[in-house]
Structures are given as structure tokens and as C-alpha cells.
PDB file of C-alpha atoms in Angstrom:
ATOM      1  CA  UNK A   1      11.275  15.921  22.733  1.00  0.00           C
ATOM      2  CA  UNK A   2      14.468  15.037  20.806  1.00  0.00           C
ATOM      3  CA  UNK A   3      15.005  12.051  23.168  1.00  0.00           C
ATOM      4  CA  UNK A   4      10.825  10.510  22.773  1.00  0.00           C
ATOM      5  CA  UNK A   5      11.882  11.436  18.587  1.00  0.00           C
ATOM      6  CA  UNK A   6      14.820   9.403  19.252  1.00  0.00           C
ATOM      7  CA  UNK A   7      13.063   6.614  20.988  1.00  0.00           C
ATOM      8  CA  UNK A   8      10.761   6.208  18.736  1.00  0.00           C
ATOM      9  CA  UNK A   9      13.127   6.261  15.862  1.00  0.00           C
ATOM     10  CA  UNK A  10      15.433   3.377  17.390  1.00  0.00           C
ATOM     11  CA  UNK A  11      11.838   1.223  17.763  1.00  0.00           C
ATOM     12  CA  UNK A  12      11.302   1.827  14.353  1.00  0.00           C
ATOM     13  CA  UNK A  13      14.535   0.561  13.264  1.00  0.00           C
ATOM     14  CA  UNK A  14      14.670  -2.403  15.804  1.00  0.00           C
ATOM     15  CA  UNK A  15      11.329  -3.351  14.142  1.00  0.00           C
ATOM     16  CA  UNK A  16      11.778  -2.643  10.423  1.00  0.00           C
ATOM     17  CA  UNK A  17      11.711  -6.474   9.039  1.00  0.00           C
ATOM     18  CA  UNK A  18       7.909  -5.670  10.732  1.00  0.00           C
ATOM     19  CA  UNK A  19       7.222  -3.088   8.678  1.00  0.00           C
ATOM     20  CA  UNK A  20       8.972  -4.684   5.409  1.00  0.00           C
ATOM     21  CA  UNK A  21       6.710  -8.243   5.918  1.00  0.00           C
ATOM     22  CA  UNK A  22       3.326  -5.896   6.477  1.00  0.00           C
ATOM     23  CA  UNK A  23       4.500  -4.060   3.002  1.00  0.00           C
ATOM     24  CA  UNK A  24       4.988  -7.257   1.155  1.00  0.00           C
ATOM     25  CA  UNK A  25       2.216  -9.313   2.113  1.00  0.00           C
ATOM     26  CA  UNK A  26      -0.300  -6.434   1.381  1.00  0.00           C
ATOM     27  CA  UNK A  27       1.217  -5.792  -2.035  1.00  0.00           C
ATOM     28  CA  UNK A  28       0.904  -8.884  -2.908  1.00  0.00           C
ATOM     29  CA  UNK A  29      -2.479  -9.695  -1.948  1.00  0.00           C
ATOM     30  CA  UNK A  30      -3.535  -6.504  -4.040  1.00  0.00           C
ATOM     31  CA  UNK A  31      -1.521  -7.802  -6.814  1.00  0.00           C
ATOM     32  CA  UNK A  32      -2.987 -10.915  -6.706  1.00  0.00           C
ATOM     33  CA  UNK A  33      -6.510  -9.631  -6.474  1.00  0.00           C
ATOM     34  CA  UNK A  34      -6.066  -6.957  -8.856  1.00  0.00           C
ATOM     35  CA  UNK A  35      -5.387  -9.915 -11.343  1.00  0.00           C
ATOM     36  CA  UNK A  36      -7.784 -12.287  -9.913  1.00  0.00           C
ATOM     37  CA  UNK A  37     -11.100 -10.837  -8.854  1.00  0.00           C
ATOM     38  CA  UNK A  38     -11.345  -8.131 -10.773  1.00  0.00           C
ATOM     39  CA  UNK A  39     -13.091  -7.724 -14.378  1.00  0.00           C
ATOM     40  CA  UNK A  40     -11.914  -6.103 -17.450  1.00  0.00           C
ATOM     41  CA  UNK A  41     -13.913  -2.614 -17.677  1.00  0.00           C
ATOM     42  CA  UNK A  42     -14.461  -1.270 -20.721  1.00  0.00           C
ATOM     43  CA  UNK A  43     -15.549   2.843 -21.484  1.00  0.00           C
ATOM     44  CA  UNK A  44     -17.646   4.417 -23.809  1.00  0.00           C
ATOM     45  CA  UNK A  45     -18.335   7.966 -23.929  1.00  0.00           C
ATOM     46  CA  UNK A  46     -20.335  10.831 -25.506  1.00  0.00           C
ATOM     47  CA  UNK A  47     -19.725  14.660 -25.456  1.00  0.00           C
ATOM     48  CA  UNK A  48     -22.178  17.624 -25.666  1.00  0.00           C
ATOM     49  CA  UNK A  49     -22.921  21.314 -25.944  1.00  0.00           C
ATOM     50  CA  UNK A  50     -25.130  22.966 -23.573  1.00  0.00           C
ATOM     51  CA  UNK A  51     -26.003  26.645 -24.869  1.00  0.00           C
ATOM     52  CA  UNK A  52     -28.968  29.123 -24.565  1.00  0.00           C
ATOM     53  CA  UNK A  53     -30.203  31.029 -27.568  1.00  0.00           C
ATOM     54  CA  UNK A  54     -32.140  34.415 -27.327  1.00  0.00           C
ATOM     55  CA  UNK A  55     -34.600  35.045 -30.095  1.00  0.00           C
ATOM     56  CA  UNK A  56     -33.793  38.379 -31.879  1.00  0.00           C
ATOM     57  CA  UNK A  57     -35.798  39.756 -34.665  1.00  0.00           C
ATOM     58  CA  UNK A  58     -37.185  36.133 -35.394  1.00  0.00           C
ATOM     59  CA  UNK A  59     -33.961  34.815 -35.503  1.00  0.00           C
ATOM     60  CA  UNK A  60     -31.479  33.081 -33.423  1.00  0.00           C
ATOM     61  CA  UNK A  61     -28.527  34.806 -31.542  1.00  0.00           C
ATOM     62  CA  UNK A  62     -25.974  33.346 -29.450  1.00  0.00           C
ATOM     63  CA  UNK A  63     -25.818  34.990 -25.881  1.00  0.00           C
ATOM     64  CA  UNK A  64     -22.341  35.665 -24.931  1.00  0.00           C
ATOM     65  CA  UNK A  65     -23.961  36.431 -20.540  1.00  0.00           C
ATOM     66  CA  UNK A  66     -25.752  33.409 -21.659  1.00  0.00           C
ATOM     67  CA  UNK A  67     -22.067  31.445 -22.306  1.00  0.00           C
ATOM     68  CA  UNK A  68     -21.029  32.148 -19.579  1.00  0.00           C
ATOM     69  CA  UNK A  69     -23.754  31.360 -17.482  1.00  0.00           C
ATOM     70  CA  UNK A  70     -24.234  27.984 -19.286  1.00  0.00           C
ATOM     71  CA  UNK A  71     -20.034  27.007 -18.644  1.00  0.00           C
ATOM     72  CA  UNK A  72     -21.162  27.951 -14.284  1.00  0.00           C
ATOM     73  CA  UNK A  73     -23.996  25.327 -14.843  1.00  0.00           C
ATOM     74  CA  UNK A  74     -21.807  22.310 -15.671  1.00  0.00           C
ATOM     75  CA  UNK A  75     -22.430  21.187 -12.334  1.00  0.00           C
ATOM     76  CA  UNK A  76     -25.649  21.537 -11.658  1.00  0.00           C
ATOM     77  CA  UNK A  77     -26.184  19.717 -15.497  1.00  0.00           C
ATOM     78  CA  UNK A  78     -23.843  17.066 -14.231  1.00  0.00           C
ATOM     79  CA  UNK A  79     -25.703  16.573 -11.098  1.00  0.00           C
ATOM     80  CA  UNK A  80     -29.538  16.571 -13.034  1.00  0.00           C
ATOM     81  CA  UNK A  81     -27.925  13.663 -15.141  1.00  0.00           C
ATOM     82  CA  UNK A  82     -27.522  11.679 -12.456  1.00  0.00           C
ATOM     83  CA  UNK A  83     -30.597  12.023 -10.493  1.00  0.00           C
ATOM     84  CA  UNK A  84     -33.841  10.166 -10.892  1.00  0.00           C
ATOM     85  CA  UNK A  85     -35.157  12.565 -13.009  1.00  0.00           C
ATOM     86  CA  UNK A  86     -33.064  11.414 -15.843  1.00  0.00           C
ATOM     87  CA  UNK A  87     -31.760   7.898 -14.297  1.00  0.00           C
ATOM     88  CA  UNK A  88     -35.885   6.819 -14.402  1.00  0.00           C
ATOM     89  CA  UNK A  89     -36.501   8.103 -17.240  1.00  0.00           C
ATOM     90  CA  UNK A  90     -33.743   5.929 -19.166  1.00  0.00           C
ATOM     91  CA  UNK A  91     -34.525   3.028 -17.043  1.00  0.00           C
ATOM     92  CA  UNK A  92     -38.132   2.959 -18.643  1.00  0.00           C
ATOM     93  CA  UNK A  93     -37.024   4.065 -21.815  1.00  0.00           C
ATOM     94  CA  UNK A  94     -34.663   1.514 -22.629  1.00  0.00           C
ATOM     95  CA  UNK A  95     -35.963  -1.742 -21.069  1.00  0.00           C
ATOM     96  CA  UNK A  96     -33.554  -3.874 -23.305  1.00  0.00           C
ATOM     97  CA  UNK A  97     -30.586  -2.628 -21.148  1.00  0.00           C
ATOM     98  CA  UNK A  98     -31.653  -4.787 -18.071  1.00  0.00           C
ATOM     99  CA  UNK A  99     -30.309  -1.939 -15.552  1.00  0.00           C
ATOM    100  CA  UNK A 100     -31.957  -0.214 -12.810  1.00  0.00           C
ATOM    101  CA  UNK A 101     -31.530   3.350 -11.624  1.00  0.00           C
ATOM    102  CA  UNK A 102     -28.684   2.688  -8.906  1.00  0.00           C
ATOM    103  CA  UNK A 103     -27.186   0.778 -10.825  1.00  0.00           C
ATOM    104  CA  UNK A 104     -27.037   3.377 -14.186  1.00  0.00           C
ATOM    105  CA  UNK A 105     -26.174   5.617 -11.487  1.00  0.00           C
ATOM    106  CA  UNK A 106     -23.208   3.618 -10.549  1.00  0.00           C
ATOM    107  CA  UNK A 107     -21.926   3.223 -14.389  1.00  0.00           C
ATOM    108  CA  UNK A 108     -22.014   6.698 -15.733  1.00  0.00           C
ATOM    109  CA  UNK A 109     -20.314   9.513 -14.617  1.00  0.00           C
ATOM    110  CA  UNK A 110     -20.066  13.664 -15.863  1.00  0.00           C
ATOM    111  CA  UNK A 111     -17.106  16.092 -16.205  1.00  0.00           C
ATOM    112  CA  UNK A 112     -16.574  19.620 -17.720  1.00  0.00           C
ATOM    113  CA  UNK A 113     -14.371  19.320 -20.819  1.00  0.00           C
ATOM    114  CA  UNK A 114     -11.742  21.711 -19.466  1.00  0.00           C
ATOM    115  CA  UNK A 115     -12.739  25.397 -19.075  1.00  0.00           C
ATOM    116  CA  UNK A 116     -16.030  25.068 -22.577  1.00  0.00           C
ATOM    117  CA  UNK A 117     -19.460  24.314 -22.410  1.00  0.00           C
ATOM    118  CA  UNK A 118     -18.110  20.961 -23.433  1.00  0.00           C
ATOM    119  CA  UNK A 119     -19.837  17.835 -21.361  1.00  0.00           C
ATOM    120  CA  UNK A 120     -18.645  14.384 -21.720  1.00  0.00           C
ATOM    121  CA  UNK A 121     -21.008  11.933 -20.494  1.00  0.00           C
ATOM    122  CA  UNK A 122     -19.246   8.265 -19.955  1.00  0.00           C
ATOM    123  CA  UNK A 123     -19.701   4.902 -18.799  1.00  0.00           C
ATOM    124  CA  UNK A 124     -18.115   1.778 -17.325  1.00  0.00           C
ATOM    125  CA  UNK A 125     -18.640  -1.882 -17.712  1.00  0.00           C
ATOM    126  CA  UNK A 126     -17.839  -5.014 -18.409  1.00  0.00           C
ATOM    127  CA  UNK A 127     -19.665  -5.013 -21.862  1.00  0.00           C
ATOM    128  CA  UNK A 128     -18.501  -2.256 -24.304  1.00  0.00           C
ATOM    129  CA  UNK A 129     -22.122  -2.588 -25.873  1.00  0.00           C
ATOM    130  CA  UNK A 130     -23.750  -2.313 -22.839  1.00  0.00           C
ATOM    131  CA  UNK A 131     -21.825   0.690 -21.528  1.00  0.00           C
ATOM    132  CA  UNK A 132     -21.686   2.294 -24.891  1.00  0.00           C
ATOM    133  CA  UNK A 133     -25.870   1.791 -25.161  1.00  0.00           C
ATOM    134  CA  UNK A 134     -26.308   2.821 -21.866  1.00  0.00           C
ATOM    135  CA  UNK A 135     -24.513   6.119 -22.299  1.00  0.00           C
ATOM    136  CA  UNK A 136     -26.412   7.073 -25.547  1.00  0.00           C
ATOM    137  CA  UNK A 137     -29.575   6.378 -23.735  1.00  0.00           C
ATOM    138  CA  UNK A 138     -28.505   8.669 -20.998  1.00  0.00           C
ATOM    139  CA  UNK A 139     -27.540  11.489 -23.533  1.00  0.00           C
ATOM    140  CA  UNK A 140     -30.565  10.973 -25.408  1.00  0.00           C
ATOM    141  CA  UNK A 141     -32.426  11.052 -22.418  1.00  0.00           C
ATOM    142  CA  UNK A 142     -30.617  14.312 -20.955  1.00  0.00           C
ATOM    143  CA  UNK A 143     -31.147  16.235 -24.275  1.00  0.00           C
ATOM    144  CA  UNK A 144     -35.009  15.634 -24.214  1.00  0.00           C
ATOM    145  CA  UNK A 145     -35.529  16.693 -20.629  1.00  0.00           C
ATOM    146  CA  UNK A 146     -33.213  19.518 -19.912  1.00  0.00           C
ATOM    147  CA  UNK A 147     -35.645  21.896 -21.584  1.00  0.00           C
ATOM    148  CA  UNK A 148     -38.434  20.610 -19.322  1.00  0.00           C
ATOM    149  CA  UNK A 149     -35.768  20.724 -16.164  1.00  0.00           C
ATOM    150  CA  UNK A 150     -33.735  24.334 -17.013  1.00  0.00           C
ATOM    151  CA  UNK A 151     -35.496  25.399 -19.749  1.00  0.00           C
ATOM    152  CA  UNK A 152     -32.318  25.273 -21.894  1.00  0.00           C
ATOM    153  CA  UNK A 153     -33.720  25.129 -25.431  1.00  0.00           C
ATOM    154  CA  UNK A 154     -30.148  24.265 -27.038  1.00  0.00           C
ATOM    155  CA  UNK A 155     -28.328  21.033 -26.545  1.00  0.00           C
ATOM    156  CA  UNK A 156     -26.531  19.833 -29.354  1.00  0.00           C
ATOM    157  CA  UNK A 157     -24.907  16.073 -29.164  1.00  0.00           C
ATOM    158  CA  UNK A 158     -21.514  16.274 -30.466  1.00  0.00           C
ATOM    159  CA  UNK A 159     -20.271  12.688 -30.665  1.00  0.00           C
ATOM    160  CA  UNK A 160     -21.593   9.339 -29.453  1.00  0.00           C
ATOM    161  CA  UNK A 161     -20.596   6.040 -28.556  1.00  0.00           C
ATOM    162  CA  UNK A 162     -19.802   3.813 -31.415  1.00  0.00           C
ATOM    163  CA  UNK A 163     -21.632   0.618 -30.033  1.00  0.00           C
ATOM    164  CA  UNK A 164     -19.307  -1.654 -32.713  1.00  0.00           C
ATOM    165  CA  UNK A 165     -16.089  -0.309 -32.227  1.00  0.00           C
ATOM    166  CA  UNK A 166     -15.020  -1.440 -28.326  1.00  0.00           C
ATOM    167  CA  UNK A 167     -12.577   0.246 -26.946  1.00  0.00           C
ATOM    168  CA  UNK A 168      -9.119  -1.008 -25.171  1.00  0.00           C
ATOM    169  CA  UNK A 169     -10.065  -2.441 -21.748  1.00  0.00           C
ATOM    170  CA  UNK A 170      -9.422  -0.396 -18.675  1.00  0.00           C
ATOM    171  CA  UNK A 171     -10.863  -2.321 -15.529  1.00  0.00           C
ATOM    172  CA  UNK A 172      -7.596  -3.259 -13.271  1.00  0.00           C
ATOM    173  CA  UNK A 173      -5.821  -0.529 -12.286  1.00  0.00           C
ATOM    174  CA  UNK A 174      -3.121  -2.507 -10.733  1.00  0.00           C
ATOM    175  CA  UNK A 175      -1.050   0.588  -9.774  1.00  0.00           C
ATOM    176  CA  UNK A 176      -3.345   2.389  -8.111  1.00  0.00           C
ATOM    177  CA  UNK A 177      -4.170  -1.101  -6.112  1.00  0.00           C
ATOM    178  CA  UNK A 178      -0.383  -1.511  -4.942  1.00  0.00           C
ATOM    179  CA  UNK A 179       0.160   2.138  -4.298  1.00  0.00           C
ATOM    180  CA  UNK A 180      -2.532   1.890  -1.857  1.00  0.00           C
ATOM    181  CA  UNK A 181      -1.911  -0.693  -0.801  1.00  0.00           C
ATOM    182  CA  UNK A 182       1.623  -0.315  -0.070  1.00  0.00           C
ATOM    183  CA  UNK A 183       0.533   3.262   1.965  1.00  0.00           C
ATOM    184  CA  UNK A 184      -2.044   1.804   4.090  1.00  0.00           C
ATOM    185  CA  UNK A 185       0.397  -1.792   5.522  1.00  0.00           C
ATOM    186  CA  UNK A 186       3.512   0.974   5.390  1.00  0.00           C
ATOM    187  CA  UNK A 187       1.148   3.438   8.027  1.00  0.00           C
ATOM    188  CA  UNK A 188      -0.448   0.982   9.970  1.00  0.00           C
ATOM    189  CA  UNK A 189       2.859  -1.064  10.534  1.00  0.00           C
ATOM    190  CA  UNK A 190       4.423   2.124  11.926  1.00  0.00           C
ATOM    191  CA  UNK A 191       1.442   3.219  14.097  1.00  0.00           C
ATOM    192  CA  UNK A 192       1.635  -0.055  15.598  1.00  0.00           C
ATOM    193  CA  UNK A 193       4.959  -0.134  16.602  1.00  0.00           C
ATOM    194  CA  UNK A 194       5.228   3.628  17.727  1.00  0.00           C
ATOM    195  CA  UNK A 195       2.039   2.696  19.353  1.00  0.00           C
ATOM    196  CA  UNK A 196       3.962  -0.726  21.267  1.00  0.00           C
ATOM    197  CA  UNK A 197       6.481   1.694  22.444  1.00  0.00           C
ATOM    198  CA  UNK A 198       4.499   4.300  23.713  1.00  0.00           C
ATOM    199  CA  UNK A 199       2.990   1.102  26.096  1.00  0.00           C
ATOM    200  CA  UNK A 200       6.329   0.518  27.322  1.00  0.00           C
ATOM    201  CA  UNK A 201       7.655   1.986  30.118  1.00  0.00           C
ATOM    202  CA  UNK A 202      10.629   0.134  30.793  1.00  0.00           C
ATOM    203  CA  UNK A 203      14.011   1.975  30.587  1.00  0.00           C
ATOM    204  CA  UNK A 204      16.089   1.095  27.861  1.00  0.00           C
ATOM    205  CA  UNK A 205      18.969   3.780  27.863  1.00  0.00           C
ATOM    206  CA  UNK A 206      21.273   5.691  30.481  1.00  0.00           C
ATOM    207  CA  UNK A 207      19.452   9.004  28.960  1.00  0.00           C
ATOM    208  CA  UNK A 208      16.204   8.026  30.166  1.00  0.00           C
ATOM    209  CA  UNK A 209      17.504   7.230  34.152  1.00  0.00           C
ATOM    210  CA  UNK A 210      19.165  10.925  33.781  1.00  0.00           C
ATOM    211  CA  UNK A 211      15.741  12.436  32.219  1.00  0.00           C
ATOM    212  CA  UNK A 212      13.536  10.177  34.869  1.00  0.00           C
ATOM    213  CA  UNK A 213      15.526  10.433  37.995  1.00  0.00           C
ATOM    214  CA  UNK A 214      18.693  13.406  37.643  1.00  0.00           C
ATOM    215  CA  UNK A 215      21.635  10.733  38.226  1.00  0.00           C
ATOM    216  CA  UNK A 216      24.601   9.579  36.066  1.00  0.00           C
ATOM    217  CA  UNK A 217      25.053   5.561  35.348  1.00  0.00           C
ATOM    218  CA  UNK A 218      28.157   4.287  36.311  1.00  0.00           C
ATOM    219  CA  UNK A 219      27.747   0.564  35.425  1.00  0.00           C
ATOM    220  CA  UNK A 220      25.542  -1.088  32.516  1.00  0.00           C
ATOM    221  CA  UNK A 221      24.947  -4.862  32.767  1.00  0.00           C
ATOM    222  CA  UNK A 222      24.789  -5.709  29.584  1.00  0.00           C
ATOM    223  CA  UNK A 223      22.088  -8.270  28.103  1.00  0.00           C
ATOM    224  CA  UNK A 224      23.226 -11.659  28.107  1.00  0.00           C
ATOM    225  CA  UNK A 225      21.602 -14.273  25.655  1.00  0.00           C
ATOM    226  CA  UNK A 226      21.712 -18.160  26.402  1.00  0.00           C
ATOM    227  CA  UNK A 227      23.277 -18.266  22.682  1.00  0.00           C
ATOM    228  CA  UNK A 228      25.719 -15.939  23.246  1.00  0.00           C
ATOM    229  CA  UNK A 229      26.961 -17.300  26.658  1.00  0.00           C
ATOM    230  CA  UNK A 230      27.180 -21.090  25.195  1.00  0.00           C
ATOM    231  CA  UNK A 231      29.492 -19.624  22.604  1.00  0.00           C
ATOM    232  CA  UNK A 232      31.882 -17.896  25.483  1.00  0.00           C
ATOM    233  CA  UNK A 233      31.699 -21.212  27.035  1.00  0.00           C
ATOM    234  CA  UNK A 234      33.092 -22.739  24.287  1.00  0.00           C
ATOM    235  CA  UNK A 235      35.330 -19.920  22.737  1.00  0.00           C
ATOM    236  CA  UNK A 236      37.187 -20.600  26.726  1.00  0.00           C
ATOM    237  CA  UNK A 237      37.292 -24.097  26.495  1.00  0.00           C
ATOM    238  CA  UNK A 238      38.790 -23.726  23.015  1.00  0.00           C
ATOM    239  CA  UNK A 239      41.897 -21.826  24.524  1.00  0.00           C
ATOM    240  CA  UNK A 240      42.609 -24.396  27.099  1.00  0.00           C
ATOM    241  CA  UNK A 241      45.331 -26.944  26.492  1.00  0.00           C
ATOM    242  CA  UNK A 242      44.359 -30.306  27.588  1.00  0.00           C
ATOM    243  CA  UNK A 243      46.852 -32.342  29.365  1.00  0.00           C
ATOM    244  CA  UNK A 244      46.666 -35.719  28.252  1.00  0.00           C
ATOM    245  CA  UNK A 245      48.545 -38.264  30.999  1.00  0.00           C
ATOM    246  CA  UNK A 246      49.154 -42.332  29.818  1.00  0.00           C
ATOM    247  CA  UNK A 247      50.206 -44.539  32.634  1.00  0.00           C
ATOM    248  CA  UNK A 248      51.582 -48.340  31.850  1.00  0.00           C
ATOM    249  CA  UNK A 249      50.317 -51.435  34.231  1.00  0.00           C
ATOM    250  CA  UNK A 250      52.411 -54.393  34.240  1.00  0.00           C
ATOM    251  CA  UNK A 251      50.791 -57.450  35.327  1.00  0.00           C
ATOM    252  CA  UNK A 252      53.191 -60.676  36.440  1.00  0.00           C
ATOM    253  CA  UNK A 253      52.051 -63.872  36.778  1.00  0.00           C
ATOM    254  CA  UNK A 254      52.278 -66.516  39.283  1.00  0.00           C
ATOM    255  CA  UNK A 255      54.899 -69.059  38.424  1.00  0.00           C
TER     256      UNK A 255
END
């Protein structure tokens, strides 16, 4: 097991620049795309109280089973919100926003405000006015129904979205885009060369002939390249003295 760990290690190492080019390539196409394709999103957000009021004497009493029961419904409330049942309803409510149900759907989204009966309702676009309309419809739209739905006869809006007053853009998460990035070229690089030596089944090592076939190695021929053997060549020719020989020819004329 050590020795496969090892192996694979070594391949790893051997092919690192692989790994390094995957990495950079990949973070910079999500760089580039993060700053390219990508819009500007803006938020806009409400927040509301879901409680249940029990009628005592001809007045109104807060529940404290009822509290608790109301904070164990955030899901379900969250989930109602973005159904059809409410979705529809804005969709033919508000005509002027120009959306359609899976696409509302896609925009707004619900969360518990910590461990209260706190909901914030929010949405995402491109347009502040058009995400900050859109998720006062949906409240508005939430807070007339619910009754009907879970006959919850208590839901008080506690702040909505300013339509005039944008806030700061949050569409490109570049971050998040390299991280992943970066994870996904780093993982698939590796499988793919851990995977490329699993394939091969040549020996590399004097380990492996002991682990395949029980005998020691008593020579190793190394690996010779053409490179390396030209620069022998002339490392030996470099040492040799060269003998250099002049000879003088006379010449004599005829008289």
C-alpha cells in the first residue's frame, strides 16, 4: 500500500506543471467571465411577523404554544411563498412587473431571521426597482392569503423595500467563481493523472521487480536522452588535445 501511495505520489510530482496549467487556465476563465458575462444584481428585501392570536374575553391574547408553533412553521411559510399559490397570485396581481411565475420563483427567496418568528422575504435582479416591487408584491400577496392557506389571522409587515433608495450592487461574486473554480481544475487534474498511472503497467523502480517477481536488481540501465548523449559527445571531444602537424613543400624549377 505504502509503495502504490508512493507511486502515485512520484506521478503527481513528475506531473505538477499539469496540474499548475489546469489551475491557471480555469481561474482565469472564471475571472474573466465573472467580469464579463455576468450582470450587476441588485437586492431588495422585506421582513415579517407571523403570529396567531387566541380570542379571550373579546379581546386579543398572544399564545405563547402558539409562538412556538408559529417559529416550527417558518418552513412550511417559506415553502407556501414560493408555490403557485402565492407566485400566481402576484403574477396576476401585478401585471406591470412583466414576470411570470418561474421566473418570480427564481428571484425571491425566504429565510428564518435567526431563532424569531422573524421572515425576511428578498429578491434579486438586475433592476433594484424591479426586485424591490417584486418583493412587496410578494409580501403583500403572502399577507392576504396566509389566512385563507393556514388560517393564521396575524401577519404583521415589519419593513419593506424602499423602491427609491437602490442598494449597493451584489451580482459577481468573483470569489466564490475562482474558489470553485480553482477546486474543480485542482481535482480533475489529479484524478487524471492518478488515473494515467493506474493505466500503466510498466515498471519504473527496483521496488516494483522485488514486489512483482521476489528478486534483487543488480544493474539499472539508466535512461539515456539524445540531448544528453550529444552533450557527452562533446564534453569528450572537449578534453582531447588536437595535434596540429604543418609540413613545408619546396618546389625547384627547371633551369
Amino acid at each position: 500500500m505504502d509503495l502504490e501511495f508512493k507511486k502515485y505520489m512520484t506521478a503527481i510530482k513528475k506531473r505538477f506543471w499539469v496540474i499548475v496549467l489546469a489551475v491557471l487556465v480555469a481561474c482565469a476563465s472564471a475571472f474573466f467571465y465573472s467580469r464579463s458575462m455576468e450582470s450587476d444584481y441588485y437586492a431588495a428585501s422585506t421582513k415579517l411577523i407571523v403570529n396567531k392570536t387566541s380570542q379571550v374575553l373579546g379581546g386579543e391574547q398572544m399564545d405563547l404554544n402558539a409562538i412556538g408553533v408559529s417559529m416550527q412553521l417558518m418552513g412550511t411559510y417559506a415553502q407556501i411563498i414560493l408555490s403557485p399559490a402565492i407566485m400566481d397570485k402576484v403574477v396576476e396581481q401585478y401585471p406591470d412587473l412583466g414576470l411570470t411565475s418561474n421566473r418570480l420563483m427564481g428571484m425571491v427567496s425566504v429565510r428564518p431571521l435567526g431563532e424569531t418568528q422573524v421572515m425576511v422575504i428578498a429578491a434579486r435582479d438586475t433592476s433594484y426597482a424591479r426586485a424591490a416591487e417584486a418583493v412587496n408584491a410578494v409580501t403583500d400577496v403572502f399577507q392576504a392569503e396566509i389566512p385563507k392557506i393556514m388560517k393564521v389571522d396575524n401577519v404583521t409587515v415589519l419593513t419593506k423595500a424602499k423602491e427609491n433608495e437602490p442598494t449597493a450592487p451584489t451580482g459577481q461574486n468573483l470569489t466564490k467563481n475562482i474558489t470553485i473554480a480553482f477546486l474543480v481544475a485542482f481535482t480533475l487534474a489529479t484524478g487524471v493523472i492518478v488515473l494515467l498511472e493506474y493505466l500503466d503497467t510498466t515498471i519504473k523502480s527496483e521496488e516494483e521487480i522485488w514486489q512483482l517477481f521476489g528478486v534483487q536488481t543488480f544493474a539499472v540501465v539508466p535512461r539515456m536522452r539524445t540531448r544528453d548523449f550529444r552533450r557527452k559527445v562533446k564534453k569528450a571531444e572537449g578534453t582531447e588535445r588536437p595535434v596540429h602537424a604543418t609540413a613545408t613543400i619546396r618546389t625547384e624549377g627547371k633551369a
